[in-house]
Short mmCIF file of C-alpha atoms in Angstrom, two decimals:
data_model
loop_
_atom_site.label_atom_id
_atom_site.label_comp_id
_atom_site.label_asym_id
_atom_site.label_seq_id
_atom_site.Cartn_x
_atom_site.Cartn_y
_atom_site.Cartn_z
CA MET A 346 23.61 28.90 -0.16
CA PRO A 347 25.75 25.99 -1.61
CA SER A 348 24.29 23.10 -0.19
CA THR A 349 26.48 21.01 2.11
CA THR A 350 25.99 18.02 1.01
CA PRO A 351 30.06 17.01 0.37
CA GLN A 352 30.80 17.25 -3.18
CA PRO A 353 33.14 17.53 -5.60
CA ALA A 354 34.25 21.20 -7.03
CA PHE A 355 32.91 21.55 -10.85
CA VAL A 356 35.66 23.69 -12.73
CA LEU A 357 34.65 24.83 -16.12
CA ILE A 358 38.23 26.51 -17.31
CA ARG A 359 38.12 29.35 -19.25
CA PRO A 360 33.83 28.48 -20.98
CA GLN A 361 33.72 30.07 -24.29
CA MET A 362 29.57 30.27 -24.52
CA GLY A 363 26.91 31.30 -22.16
CA GLU A 364 24.64 27.84 -22.98
CA ASN A 365 27.55 25.35 -22.65
CA ILE A 366 27.58 26.86 -18.97
CA GLY A 367 23.83 26.96 -18.92
CA ALA A 368 23.64 23.01 -20.16
CA ALA A 369 26.59 22.35 -17.32
CA ALA A 370 24.93 24.18 -14.85
CA ARG A 371 22.11 22.18 -15.78
CA ALA A 372 23.82 18.73 -15.87
CA MET A 373 25.23 19.09 -12.57
CA TRP A 374 21.61 19.79 -10.96
CA ASN A 375 20.45 16.93 -12.63
CA PHE A 376 22.38 14.94 -10.01
CA GLY A 377 22.58 16.85 -6.83
CA LEU A 378 25.79 18.96 -7.43
CA ASP A 379 25.86 22.32 -7.05
CA ARG A 380 29.53 24.17 -6.39
CA MET A 381 30.07 25.07 -9.42
CA ARG A 382 33.94 27.04 -10.55
CA ILE A 383 34.69 28.96 -13.69
CA THR A 384 37.82 30.31 -14.48
CA ALA A 385 37.49 34.03 -16.95
CA PRO A 386 35.02 33.00 -18.99
CA ARG A 387 35.25 33.87 -22.26
CA ASP A 388 31.97 36.32 -23.20
CA GLY A 389 32.24 37.18 -19.26
CA TRP A 390 30.16 37.21 -16.27
CA PRO A 391 26.82 37.15 -15.31
CA ASN A 392 25.57 35.57 -18.71
CA SER A 393 22.40 35.87 -19.61
CA ARG A 394 22.71 33.20 -22.20
CA ALA A 395 24.02 30.90 -19.63
CA VAL A 396 20.90 31.50 -17.34
CA ALA A 397 18.35 30.24 -20.35
CA MET A 398 20.08 27.51 -20.82
CA ALA A 399 20.66 26.39 -17.40
CA SER A 400 16.77 26.22 -16.88
CA GLY A 401 15.97 25.61 -12.96
CA ALA A 402 19.40 25.38 -11.99
CA GLY A 403 19.80 29.47 -11.92
CA ARG A 404 20.77 28.89 -8.89
CA LEU A 405 24.17 27.25 -9.81
CA LEU A 406 24.78 30.46 -11.64
CA ASP A 407 24.49 32.72 -8.81
CA GLU A 408 26.18 31.26 -6.96
CA ALA A 409 29.30 30.23 -9.41
CA MET A 410 32.48 31.33 -7.60
CA ILE A 411 34.20 33.05 -10.86
CA TYR A 412 37.75 32.47 -10.86
CA ASP A 413 41.04 34.21 -12.89
CA THR A 414 44.11 31.54 -13.17
CA THR A 415 43.11 27.88 -13.18
CA ALA A 416 45.71 28.40 -10.44
CA ASP A 417 43.59 30.16 -8.33
CA ALA A 418 40.42 28.22 -9.03
CA LEU A 419 42.06 25.16 -7.65
CA SER A 420 43.79 26.70 -4.82
CA ASP A 421 41.82 25.62 -2.18
CA CYS A 422 41.27 21.63 -3.53
CA HIS A 423 43.88 18.82 -2.01
CA TYR A 424 43.01 16.44 -5.57
CA THR A 425 42.40 17.16 -8.59
CA TYR A 426 41.20 15.33 -11.52
CA ALA A 427 41.37 16.82 -15.31
CA THR A 428 39.39 15.45 -18.01
CA THR A 429 40.60 15.04 -21.99
CA ALA A 430 39.87 13.07 -24.94
CA ARG A 431 43.91 13.77 -26.13
CA PRO A 432 46.76 11.98 -25.44
CA ARG A 433 49.23 13.91 -22.80
CA GLU A 434 52.18 13.46 -22.39
CA LEU A 435 52.64 14.02 -19.04
CA THR A 436 52.72 11.46 -16.50
CA LYS A 437 49.90 10.87 -14.34
CA PRO A 438 47.15 8.46 -13.83
CA VAL A 439 44.54 8.00 -16.37
CA LEU A 440 40.86 6.80 -15.47
CA THR A 441 37.40 6.26 -16.54
CA PRO A 442 34.66 9.09 -14.93
CA GLU A 443 33.26 5.40 -12.90
CA GLU A 444 37.27 5.37 -11.38
CA ALA A 445 37.30 8.76 -10.77
CA MET A 446 33.75 9.77 -9.42
CA GLN A 447 34.65 6.15 -7.12
CA ASP A 448 38.37 7.84 -5.84
CA ALA A 449 37.01 11.50 -5.35
CA ALA A 450 33.46 9.67 -3.37
CA ALA A 451 36.60 8.20 -0.99
CA ARG A 452 38.52 10.92 -0.89
CA ILE A 453 36.13 12.74 0.54
CA ALA A 454 34.99 10.61 2.76
CA ARG A 455 38.24 11.47 4.18
CA GLY A 456 38.04 15.22 4.62
CA GLU A 457 39.56 15.92 1.41
CA LYS A 458 38.57 19.10 -1.16
CA VAL A 459 38.45 17.14 -4.80
CA ALA A 460 37.87 18.90 -8.05
CA VAL A 461 37.31 17.92 -11.71
CA MET A 462 38.12 20.17 -14.39
CA PHE A 463 36.74 20.23 -17.69
CA GLY A 464 38.04 22.16 -20.81
CA PRO A 465 37.03 25.17 -22.87
CA GLU A 466 35.02 23.57 -25.98
CA ARG A 467 37.08 24.69 -28.75
CA ALA A 468 40.56 22.70 -27.37
CA GLY A 469 39.61 21.05 -24.77
CA LEU A 470 42.54 21.86 -21.57
CA GLU A 471 46.14 23.02 -21.98
CA ASN A 472 48.68 21.15 -21.16
CA ASP A 473 49.59 23.95 -18.27
CA ASP A 474 45.88 23.59 -16.66
CA VAL A 475 46.45 19.66 -16.58
CA ALA A 476 49.68 19.55 -14.90
CA GLN A 477 47.91 21.04 -12.24
CA ALA A 478 45.67 18.25 -11.98
CA ASN A 479 46.59 14.79 -9.47
CA ALA A 480 44.68 12.17 -11.86
CA ILE A 481 42.78 12.47 -15.44
CA ILE A 482 39.84 11.72 -16.24
CA SER A 483 39.25 9.83 -20.25
CA VAL A 484 36.11 9.19 -21.18
CA PRO A 485 36.03 5.28 -23.00
CA VAL A 486 34.43 6.85 -26.38
CA ASN A 487 34.83 6.63 -30.35
CA PRO A 488 38.41 7.11 -31.64
CA GLN A 489 37.44 8.28 -34.86
CA PHE A 490 35.37 10.94 -32.74
CA ALA A 491 36.40 11.94 -29.24
CA SER A 492 35.14 14.91 -28.85
CA LEU A 493 32.86 15.32 -26.02
CA ASN A 494 30.86 18.96 -25.52
CA LEU A 495 31.30 20.77 -22.65
CA GLY A 496 27.56 19.65 -21.78
CA GLN A 497 27.85 16.54 -22.15
CA CYS A 498 31.23 15.63 -20.33
CA VAL A 499 30.43 17.55 -17.37
CA LEU A 500 27.01 15.20 -17.71
CA LEU A 501 28.18 12.00 -17.69
CA THR A 502 31.08 12.91 -14.78
CA ALA A 503 28.15 13.79 -12.47
CA TYR A 504 26.22 10.49 -13.70
CA GLU A 505 29.09 8.87 -12.58
CA TRP A 506 29.54 10.68 -8.87
CA GLN A 507 25.39 10.08 -8.42
CA ARG A 508 26.03 6.49 -8.84
CA GLN A 509 28.38 6.44 -5.73
CA HIS A 510 24.89 7.68 -4.12
CA GLY A 511 22.30 6.45 -5.82
CA SER A 512 20.24 6.19 -3.13
CA THR A 513 18.54 9.19 -4.04
CA LEU A 514 17.15 6.99 -7.37
CA ARG A 515 16.66 4.68 -5.08
CA ASP A 516 13.91 5.88 -2.78
CA ALA A 517 12.85 7.73 -5.85
CA PHE A 518 10.64 5.19 -6.85
CA ALA A 519 10.77 2.78 -3.44
CA GLN A 520 8.37 0.36 -2.68
CA PRO A 521 5.82 1.25 -0.62
CA ASP A 522 5.91 -0.92 2.50
CA LEU A 523 5.21 -4.68 2.31
CA ALA A 524 1.52 -6.09 3.86
CA GLU A 525 2.61 -8.03 7.06
CA THR A 526 2.57 -11.98 6.95
CA ILE A 527 -0.98 -11.89 8.81
CA GLU A 528 -2.11 -9.44 6.12
CA VAL A 529 -2.20 -12.06 4.04
CA GLN A 530 -2.92 -15.04 5.78
CA LYS A 531 -6.05 -13.21 6.46
CA LEU A 532 -6.87 -11.91 3.24
CA ALA A 533 -5.59 -15.82 1.96
CA GLU A 534 -8.82 -16.74 4.45
CA HIS A 535 -11.21 -14.01 3.08
CA TYR A 536 -10.49 -15.99 -0.60
CA GLU A 537 -10.71 -19.61 0.40
CA ASP A 538 -13.91 -19.32 2.54
CA THR A 539 -15.52 -17.18 -0.90
CA LEU A 540 -14.24 -19.42 -3.06
CA GLY A 541 -15.24 -22.37 -0.54
CA GLN A 542 -19.25 -21.49 -0.68
CA ALA A 543 -19.13 -20.70 -4.99
CA GLY A 544 -18.00 -24.32 -5.58
CA PHE A 545 -14.61 -23.39 -6.34
CA PHE A 546 -12.43 -26.67 -4.63
CA PHE A 547 -14.32 -29.15 -6.81
CA PRO A 548 -13.58 -32.46 -7.02
CA ASP A 549 -13.66 -32.54 -3.03
CA HIS A 550 -9.99 -34.75 -2.82
CA LYS A 551 -8.47 -31.75 -5.00
CA ALA A 552 -9.26 -29.37 -2.04
CA GLU A 553 -6.03 -29.31 -0.02
CA SER A 554 -3.56 -29.43 -2.73
CA MET A 555 -5.95 -26.42 -4.30
CA LYS A 556 -5.55 -24.43 -1.58
CA LEU A 557 -2.43 -25.06 -0.76
CA ASN A 558 -0.98 -23.92 -4.43
CA LEU A 559 -2.97 -20.48 -3.69
CA ARG A 560 -1.57 -19.77 -0.64
CA ASN A 561 1.70 -20.47 -2.36
CA LEU A 562 0.14 -18.14 -4.66
CA TRP A 563 -0.16 -15.44 -2.54
CA SER A 564 3.11 -15.78 -0.53
CA ARG A 565 5.09 -15.74 -4.01
CA MET A 566 4.10 -11.99 -4.45
CA PRO A 567 5.41 -8.76 -3.15
CA LEU A 568 1.60 -7.74 -2.01
CA THR A 569 1.35 -4.36 -0.43
CA SER A 570 -1.20 -3.34 2.36
CA HIS A 571 -2.51 -1.44 -0.68
CA ASP A 572 -2.58 -4.51 -2.84
CA VAL A 573 -4.29 -6.28 0.27
CA ARG A 574 -6.84 -3.92 0.39
CA MET A 575 -8.08 -3.89 -2.94
CA LEU A 576 -8.37 -7.39 -3.24
CA HIS A 577 -10.60 -7.89 -0.18
CA GLY A 578 -12.66 -5.27 -2.02
CA MET A 579 -12.38 -6.92 -5.45
CA MET A 580 -13.81 -10.19 -3.49
CA ARG A 581 -16.00 -8.48 -1.61
CA GLN A 582 -17.84 -6.65 -4.73
CA MET A 583 -18.41 -9.81 -6.48
CA VAL A 584 -20.16 -10.94 -3.78
CA ARG A 585 -22.33 -8.03 -3.21
CA TRP A 586 -22.68 -7.86 -7.31
CA ARG A 587 -23.65 -12.35 -7.26
CA ASP A 588 -26.09 -11.45 -4.57
CA ARG A 589 -27.75 -8.10 -5.38
CA ASP A 590 -31.14 -9.67 -7.38
#
């Protein structure tokens, strides 16, 4: 079953190569999207080449919704974006992927159903397709070579969608819980006592200044509880090594 996470549907209009459908599925799943719709795939459906290219994202293909026409694929949507690199004579708002996904996030938060259309590999969306969209997404690429592969275009748009929900990435690289102040204080006392016994704070008239600098050092470091335990252990081991003879 598709996830219940609110998100746009990505609609592949008349895709030609199964490999590109699979690449699109993989790109979507990289960024937590799983609402794929496919309109009139050239080589029929299901497609073994799409499954092979999708790798671990095969579930998206199993659950993809297949339609005969663009109108059918968009029938339940409130707002649709059409991706295109070519200038059109149709008057519509033109947005970058970032702007479009910001707008999509706001619309979905209001309860709207949103779709993004991606055209076939050879020539992209036809004007009849674009006419059914409310806005255009245009990627700022090299005007001398503006054509994007289907999978690339899906990847760029999915990435911008994920940027609106970046907590997943931040959580994946989250800092472990920082040590409490009392833990850092106890660490500072341990080092001051042991270094004092070793004669580190010398000469006497500089001892307080040296201790102050050491406490300041600890407070500047974003230590975790694990860091504190390791530093205690390092000091205890050095003392044991010194006294073992």
